[in-house]
Amino acid sequence: MKIELDQKFAEQYHKNADAIYFSPGRVNLIGEHIDYNGGLVMPCAITLGTWIAIAPNNDQKYRFKSLNFDGDKEVESNRLHEKDGSYWANYPIGVINEFIKDGKEINGFDFLYFGNIPIGSGLSSSASIEIATAFALNDYLNLGYDKLELVKLAKRVENEFIGLNSGIMDQFAVAFGERNKAIVLDCETLKYKMVDVDLGKYVLAIINTNKPRELADSKYNERVAECQQALSVLNEEITLHHLCELNAEKFALHSHLITDDTVLKRATHVVKENDRVHLAAKALNSGSLDEFGRLMYASHQSLKELYEVSGEELDAVVSFCLGYDHVIGARMTGAGFGGCAIALLEKGFEEDFAKHLTDYYVDKIGYPAAIYVSEIGSGPVKL
Ligand code: ADP
Ligand code: MG
């Protein structure tokens, strides 16, 4: 990829790239809809990602090109603060803006991007392009930021410049990911632990349902409100800041206070899913992938039945996996209602899995899913 991007850069800019960097996408292995409830998530970086080739120029302009998107963008460096509709280059522009707001001097640059993360399907191609840009400029210009500062900067871009009210997990996972390690992260305190993941004879299959995540935003807000409702009812009896301060056992002592069935289902998911993250970390530490796989299936079941954020497309993928001998665990990942599912698939069965899943999925849903094979990859690197 480095050589190809080098060549493309030379074709497009009629000069050589000065440096090439890579930044991964991410999946959340387990711990879904937990980040805003004070619990733990367990994301990892994947081997799909975004490559960026850069070279400085002397004409005080930033030029942005992407092999994934038509339309190049050229901005005078003094016009940078302006957002340009929903144009893709807003992501890198937002990053440069943040550096400049911080008092850093960033003169003209030519950028070329290429990504192999399916875009807009919940694998965080947006955090990947943000961190790729931030990491590259920080390294190239010796700006002196540490990784956490870059994560926070990229999150500000997503929240304030792009205007998406997302949490910190995506940028954190992309920046802190390490090969064959999962990150057990408390999104509020940002305390985290790296857990070794030995996938052994398995790979991470990522299945994009190709269903747009239309409902995700409104339903997301609804779920946040339902969790708050559960919390305020529980607070009549005990003092809690977050639902995840309770484990399932303690929750059972107080759950009678929640009289609304829907709210009870939501809170039950949150508490048990958070417990599952602890169990999943234990399973990985003891090398029990089978147990990890069972927890993935249980997580999906709970997201489907209790949290009600799955959907027939994600459910179709997971039901196929349940009946397929060479998968030991699968679940939806991300906010739900579309986007991607992940599965632990035995190596050597990639083609067979793709063929049979495709037949099954097309028959049920009417159009194909896209299937990717990934490993647990590293965070951003200079190539
Ligand atoms: P997700 O993060 O789930 O992939 P988003 O809608 O948050 O979806 O972000 C996708 C957007 O990020 C794209 O529409 C595009 O604007 C930008 N983007 C991601 N990867 C690239 C790339 N390789 N080249 C240009 N823009 C990209
Ligand atoms: Mg995104």
Coordinates of C-alpha atoms and ligand atoms in Angstrom, one line a residue:
M1 CA 0.0 0.0 0.0
K2 CA 2.9 2.4 0.8
I3 CA 4.4 2.0 -2.7
E4 CA 1.0 2.4 -4.4
L5 CA 0.2 5.5 -2.4
D6 CA 3.7 6.9 -3.2
Q7 CA 3.0 6.3 -6.9
K8 CA -0.5 7.9 -6.7
F9 CA 0.9 10.9 -4.8
A10 CA 3.5 11.4 -7.5
E11 CA 0.9 11.1 -10.3
Q12 CA -1.5 13.5 -8.6
Y13 CA 0.9 16.1 -7.3
H14 CA 3.9 15.7 -9.7
K15 CA 6.3 15.4 -6.9
N16 CA 7.2 12.8 -4.3
A17 CA 5.4 12.3 -1.0
D18 CA 7.7 13.1 2.0
A19 CA 6.1 10.7 4.5
I20 CA 3.4 8.1 4.6
Y21 CA 1.4 7.1 7.7
F22 CA -1.3 4.6 8.5
S23 CA -4.1 4.7 11.0
P24 CA -6.6 1.9 11.7
G25 CA -10.3 1.6 12.1
R26 CA -11.8 0.0 15.1
V27 CA -14.4 -2.4 16.3
N28 CA -15.9 -2.7 19.7
L29 CA -15.5 -6.4 20.7
I30 CA -18.0 -6.2 23.6
G31 CA -19.5 -3.7 25.9
E32 CA -22.2 -2.0 23.8
H33 CA -24.2 1.0 24.8
I34 CA -22.2 1.1 28.0
D35 CA -20.0 4.1 27.4
Y36 CA -22.6 6.6 28.5
N37 CA -23.5 4.5 31.5
G38 CA -20.2 4.7 33.2
G39 CA -19.1 1.2 32.3
L40 CA -16.4 -0.5 30.3
V41 CA -16.1 -1.0 26.6
M42 CA -13.6 -3.3 24.9
P43 CA -12.6 -2.0 21.5
C44 CA -9.6 -2.9 19.4
A45 CA -7.9 -1.5 16.3
I46 CA -8.4 -3.5 13.1
T47 CA -6.0 -4.0 10.2
L48 CA -8.3 -2.1 7.9
G49 CA -7.5 1.6 8.0
T50 CA -6.6 4.9 6.3
W51 CA -3.2 5.7 4.7
I52 CA -2.1 9.3 4.3
A53 CA 0.8 10.6 2.2
I54 CA 2.0 14.1 2.8
A55 CA 4.4 16.7 1.5
P56 CA 4.8 20.3 2.5
N57 CA 4.4 23.0 -0.2
N58 CA 5.5 26.6 -0.4
D59 CA 2.3 28.2 -1.6
Q60 CA 0.4 28.5 1.7
K61 CA -2.3 26.2 0.5
Y62 CA -3.7 22.9 1.8
R63 CA -4.6 20.5 -0.9
F64 CA -6.7 17.5 -0.1
K65 CA -7.2 14.5 -2.4
S66 CA -8.6 11.1 -1.6
L67 CA -8.6 8.0 -3.7
N68 CA -12.0 7.1 -2.1
F69 CA -13.8 10.3 -3.0
D70 CA -14.0 12.4 -6.2
G71 CA -13.4 16.1 -6.0
D72 CA -10.2 17.6 -4.7
K73 CA -10.1 20.4 -2.2
E74 CA -7.8 23.3 -2.1
V75 CA -7.9 25.8 0.7
E76 CA -5.9 29.0 1.3
S77 CA -4.4 28.6 4.7
N78 CA -6.2 31.7 6.1
R79 CA -9.6 30.4 5.1
L80 CA -9.3 27.2 6.9
H81 CA -11.8 27.7 9.7
E82 CA -14.7 27.5 7.2
K83 CA -16.6 24.3 7.0
D84 CA -17.5 23.2 3.6
G85 CA -21.0 21.5 3.7
S86 CA -20.6 17.8 4.2
Y87 CA -17.4 17.6 2.2
W88 CA -15.0 14.8 3.3
A89 CA -12.1 17.1 3.6
N90 CA -13.8 18.7 6.6
Y91 CA -12.2 15.9 8.7
P92 CA -8.6 16.9 8.0
I93 CA -9.5 20.6 7.8
G94 CA -11.0 20.3 11.3
V95 CA -7.8 18.7 12.6
I96 CA -5.5 21.4 11.1
N97 CA -7.9 24.0 12.6
E98 CA -7.5 22.6 16.0
F99 CA -3.7 22.7 15.8
I100 CA -3.8 26.3 14.6
K101 CA -6.2 27.2 17.4
D102 CA -3.6 25.8 19.8
G103 CA -1.1 28.2 18.4
K104 CA 0.8 25.8 16.1
E105 CA 2.2 27.0 12.8
I106 CA 1.2 24.7 10.0
N107 CA 2.2 26.0 6.6
G108 CA 1.0 24.7 3.2
F109 CA 0.7 20.9 2.8
D110 CA -0.4 18.5 0.1
F111 CA -2.4 15.4 1.3
L112 CA -3.4 12.2 -0.3
Y113 CA -5.7 9.7 1.5
F114 CA -6.7 6.2 0.8
G115 CA -8.8 4.0 3.1
N116 CA -10.0 0.4 2.9
I117 CA -12.5 0.7 5.8
P118 CA -16.1 0.5 4.5
I119 CA -17.2 4.1 4.9
G120 CA -20.2 5.0 7.1
S121 CA -20.7 1.5 8.4
G122 CA -19.6 1.9 12.0
L123 CA -15.9 0.9 11.8
S124 CA -15.0 4.5 12.4
S125 CA -13.4 5.6 9.1
S126 CA -14.0 9.1 10.5
A127 CA -11.9 8.6 13.6
S128 CA -9.3 6.9 11.4
I129 CA -8.9 9.8 9.0
E130 CA -8.9 12.3 11.9
I131 CA -6.2 10.4 13.8
A132 CA -4.2 9.7 10.6
T133 CA -4.1 13.4 9.9
A134 CA -3.4 14.4 13.5
F135 CA -0.7 11.7 14.1
A136 CA 1.0 12.5 10.7
L137 CA 1.2 16.3 11.3
N138 CA 2.2 15.9 14.9
D139 CA 5.0 13.5 14.0
Y140 CA 6.2 15.3 10.8
L141 CA 6.2 18.7 12.4
N142 CA 7.3 17.6 15.9
L143 CA 4.3 19.4 17.4
G144 CA 4.8 17.7 20.7
Y145 CA 1.3 16.3 21.5
D146 CA 1.0 13.0 23.3
K147 CA -1.5 10.3 22.1
L148 CA -4.2 11.3 24.5
E149 CA -4.0 14.9 23.5
L150 CA -4.4 13.8 19.8
V151 CA -7.4 11.7 20.8
K152 CA -9.1 14.7 22.5
L153 CA -8.3 17.0 19.6
A154 CA -9.8 14.5 17.1
K155 CA -12.9 14.2 19.3
R156 CA -13.3 18.0 19.3
V157 CA -13.2 17.8 15.5
E158 CA -15.9 15.2 15.4
N159 CA -18.1 17.0 18.0
E160 CA -17.6 20.6 17.2
F161 CA -16.5 20.9 13.6
I162 CA -18.3 17.9 12.0
G163 CA -21.2 18.3 14.6
L164 CA -21.6 14.7 15.7
N165 CA -22.3 14.1 19.4
S166 CA -20.2 11.0 19.7
G167 CA -18.1 9.7 22.7
I168 CA -14.4 9.3 22.9
M169 CA -14.2 5.5 22.3
D170 CA -13.6 5.7 18.6
Q171 CA -10.6 8.0 18.6
F172 CA -9.2 6.4 21.7
A173 CA -9.4 2.9 20.2
V174 CA -7.8 4.0 16.9
A175 CA -5.0 5.9 18.6
F176 CA -4.2 3.4 21.5
G177 CA -4.8 0.2 19.6
E178 CA -2.0 -2.4 19.7
R179 CA -1.5 -5.5 17.7
N180 CA -3.3 -8.5 19.3
K181 CA -4.5 -6.5 22.2
A182 CA -8.0 -5.2 23.2
I183 CA -8.5 -2.1 25.2
V184 CA -10.7 -2.2 28.3
L185 CA -11.7 1.4 28.6
D186 CA -13.8 3.5 31.0
C187 CA -14.9 6.2 28.6
E188 CA -15.5 8.6 31.4
T189 CA -12.4 8.4 33.5
L190 CA -10.3 7.3 30.5
K191 CA -8.7 4.7 32.7
Y192 CA -7.8 1.7 30.6
K193 CA -6.0 -1.6 30.5
M194 CA -4.6 -3.5 27.6
V195 CA -5.6 -7.2 27.4
D196 CA -3.7 -9.7 25.3
V197 CA -5.9 -11.3 22.7
D198 CA -4.6 -14.5 21.2
L199 CA -7.0 -15.3 18.4
G200 CA -5.2 -18.6 17.8
K201 CA -6.8 -20.4 14.9
Y202 CA -9.5 -17.7 14.5
V203 CA -9.7 -14.4 12.6
L204 CA -12.1 -11.5 13.1
A205 CA -14.7 -11.5 10.4
I206 CA -16.4 -8.2 10.0
I207 CA -19.8 -8.3 8.3
N208 CA -21.2 -5.1 6.9
T209 CA -25.0 -5.4 6.7
N210 CA -25.0 -2.7 4.1
K211 CA -28.0 -1.3 5.9
P212 CA -27.8 2.4 6.4
R213 CA -28.0 3.3 10.1
E214 CA -31.0 5.6 9.7
L215 CA -32.6 5.1 13.0
A216 CA -29.4 5.1 15.0
D217 CA -29.3 8.7 16.1
S218 CA -32.9 9.1 17.3
K219 CA -33.0 5.7 19.0
Y220 CA -29.6 6.4 20.6
N221 CA -31.0 9.5 22.2
E222 CA -34.0 7.5 23.3
R223 CA -31.9 4.9 25.0
V224 CA -29.7 7.5 26.8
A225 CA -33.0 9.0 28.2
E226 CA -34.3 5.6 29.3
C227 CA -31.1 4.9 31.1
Q228 CA -31.3 8.2 32.9
Q229 CA -34.9 7.4 33.9
A230 CA -33.7 4.1 35.4
L231 CA -31.0 5.9 37.2
S232 CA -33.3 8.5 38.7
V233 CA -35.7 5.8 39.9
L234 CA -32.9 3.8 41.5
N235 CA -31.6 6.9 43.2
E236 CA -34.8 7.0 45.3
E237 CA -33.2 4.1 47.3
I238 CA -29.5 4.2 46.7
T239 CA -27.0 6.9 45.5
L240 CA -25.7 6.2 42.1
H241 CA -24.0 8.3 39.4
H242 CA -24.1 5.6 36.8
L243 CA -26.0 2.4 36.2
C244 CA -22.7 0.5 35.8
E245 CA -21.9 1.1 39.5
L246 CA -24.1 -1.9 40.0
N247 CA -23.3 -5.4 39.1
A248 CA -26.2 -7.8 38.2
E249 CA -26.4 -9.1 41.8
K250 CA -26.7 -5.6 43.4
F251 CA -29.0 -4.5 40.6
A252 CA -31.4 -7.4 41.5
L253 CA -31.7 -6.0 45.0
H254 CA -33.1 -2.7 43.7
S255 CA -34.6 -3.4 40.3
H256 CA -38.1 -3.7 41.7
L257 CA -38.1 0.1 41.9
I258 CA -38.2 0.3 38.1
T259 CA -41.9 -0.2 37.3
D260 CA -41.7 0.6 33.6
D261 CA -41.0 -2.6 31.7
T262 CA -39.1 -1.0 28.9
V263 CA -36.9 0.9 31.3
L264 CA -36.2 -2.2 33.3
K265 CA -35.2 -4.1 30.1
R266 CA -32.8 -1.3 29.2
A267 CA -31.2 -1.1 32.6
T268 CA -30.9 -4.9 32.8
H269 CA -29.0 -4.9 29.5
V270 CA -26.6 -2.2 30.7
V271 CA -25.8 -3.9 34.0
K272 CA -25.3 -7.4 32.6
E273 CA -23.4 -6.1 29.5
N274 CA -21.0 -4.4 31.8
D275 CA -20.5 -7.6 33.8
R276 CA -19.9 -9.4 30.5
V277 CA -17.0 -7.0 29.7
H278 CA -15.3 -8.1 33.0
L279 CA -16.0 -11.7 32.2
A280 CA -14.7 -11.2 28.6
A281 CA -11.5 -9.8 29.9
K282 CA -11.1 -12.7 32.2
A283 CA -11.8 -15.1 29.4
L284 CA -9.1 -13.5 27.3
N285 CA -6.6 -13.5 30.1
S286 CA -7.1 -17.2 30.6
G287 CA -7.0 -17.9 26.9
S288 CA -10.6 -19.1 26.7
L289 CA -11.8 -17.9 23.3
D290 CA -14.8 -20.3 23.5
E291 CA -16.0 -18.5 26.5
F292 CA -15.3 -15.1 24.9
G293 CA -17.4 -16.3 21.9
R294 CA -20.3 -17.3 24.2
L295 CA -20.2 -13.8 25.8
M296 CA -20.4 -12.3 22.3
Y297 CA -23.5 -14.2 21.5
A298 CA -25.0 -13.3 24.9
S299 CA -24.3 -9.7 24.2
H300 CA -26.1 -9.8 20.9
Q301 CA -29.1 -11.5 22.4
S302 CA -29.3 -8.8 25.1
L303 CA -28.9 -6.0 22.5
K304 CA -31.7 -7.6 20.5
E305 CA -34.2 -8.5 23.2
L306 CA -33.6 -6.1 26.0
Y307 CA -32.0 -3.0 24.5
E308 CA -33.8 -3.5 21.2
V309 CA -31.1 -1.9 19.0
S310 CA -30.5 -4.8 16.6
G311 CA -32.6 -5.3 13.5
E312 CA -33.4 -8.1 11.0
E313 CA -30.2 -7.6 9.1
L314 CA -27.8 -7.8 12.1
D315 CA -29.9 -10.7 13.5
A316 CA -29.7 -12.5 10.2
V317 CA -25.9 -12.4 10.3
V318 CA -25.8 -13.6 13.9
S319 CA -28.3 -16.4 13.4
F320 CA -26.3 -17.6 10.4
C321 CA -23.2 -17.6 12.6
L322 CA -25.0 -19.6 15.3
G323 CA -25.7 -22.3 12.9
Y324 CA -22.3 -22.3 11.2
D325 CA -19.8 -24.8 12.7
H326 CA -16.6 -22.7 12.3
V327 CA -17.8 -19.6 14.1
I328 CA -17.5 -19.5 17.9
G329 CA -19.1 -16.1 18.6
A330 CA -20.8 -13.2 16.9
R331 CA -22.6 -10.0 17.7
M332 CA -23.6 -6.7 16.4
T333 CA -21.1 -4.0 17.0
G334 CA -21.6 -0.2 17.3
A335 CA -24.9 1.6 17.9
G336 CA -27.0 -0.9 16.0
F337 CA -29.9 -0.7 13.6
G338 CA -27.5 -1.5 10.8
G339 CA -23.8 -1.1 10.4
C340 CA -21.6 -4.1 11.1
A341 CA -21.5 -7.4 13.0
I342 CA -18.3 -9.2 14.0
A343 CA -17.6 -12.9 14.3
L344 CA -14.8 -15.1 15.5
L345 CA -14.2 -17.3 12.4
E346 CA -11.9 -20.3 12.1
K347 CA -9.0 -19.6 9.7
G348 CA -9.3 -21.4 6.4
F349 CA -13.1 -21.1 6.3
E350 CA -13.1 -17.5 5.1
E351 CA -14.3 -18.3 1.6
D352 CA -16.8 -20.9 2.7
F353 CA -18.2 -18.6 5.3
A354 CA -18.6 -15.7 2.8
K355 CA -20.3 -17.9 0.3
H356 CA -22.8 -19.5 2.6
L357 CA -23.5 -16.3 4.6
T358 CA -24.0 -14.4 1.3
D359 CA -26.6 -17.0 0.1
Y360 CA -28.4 -16.9 3.5
Y361 CA -28.3 -13.2 3.8
V362 CA -29.5 -12.4 0.2
D363 CA -32.3 -14.9 0.6
K364 CA -33.5 -13.2 3.9
I365 CA -32.7 -9.6 3.3
G366 CA -32.7 -9.2 -0.5
Y367 CA -29.3 -7.7 -1.0
P368 CA -25.8 -8.9 -0.1
A369 CA -23.7 -8.1 3.0
A370 CA -20.0 -7.3 2.6
I371 CA -17.5 -9.5 4.4
Y372 CA -14.0 -8.5 5.5
V373 CA -11.4 -10.5 7.4
S374 CA -9.3 -8.6 9.8
E375 CA -6.8 -9.1 12.6
I376 CA -6.4 -7.0 15.7
G377 CA -4.1 -4.3 14.4
S378 CA -1.9 -1.6 15.7
G379 CA -2.5 2.1 16.2
P380 CA -1.2 4.8 14.0
V381 CA 2.3 4.3 12.5
K382 CA 4.7 6.0 10.2
L383 CA 5.5 3.6 7.3
Ligands
ADP1 P1 -17.8 5.8 9.9 O1 -17.0 6.6 10.9 O2 -18.8 4.9 10.6 O3 -17.1 5.1 8.8 P2 -18.8 8.5 9.4 O4 -20.0 9.0 8.6 O5 -18.6 8.9 10.8 O6 -18.8 6.9 9.2 O7 -17.5 9.0 8.6 C1 -17.3 8.7 7.2 C2 -16.8 10.0 6.6 O8 -15.4 10.1 6.9 C3 -16.8 9.8 5.0 O9 -18.1 10.2 4.5 C4 -15.7 10.8 4.7 O10 -16.2 12.2 4.8 C5 -14.7 10.7 5.8 N1 -13.7 9.7 5.4 C6 -13.4 8.5 5.9 N2 -12.4 7.8 5.3 C7 -12.0 8.6 4.2 C8 -11.1 8.5 3.2 N3 -10.3 7.5 3.0 N4 -11.0 9.6 2.3 C9 -11.7 10.7 2.5 N5 -12.7 10.8 3.4 C10 -12.8 9.8 4.3
MG2 MG -17.6 7.9 12.3

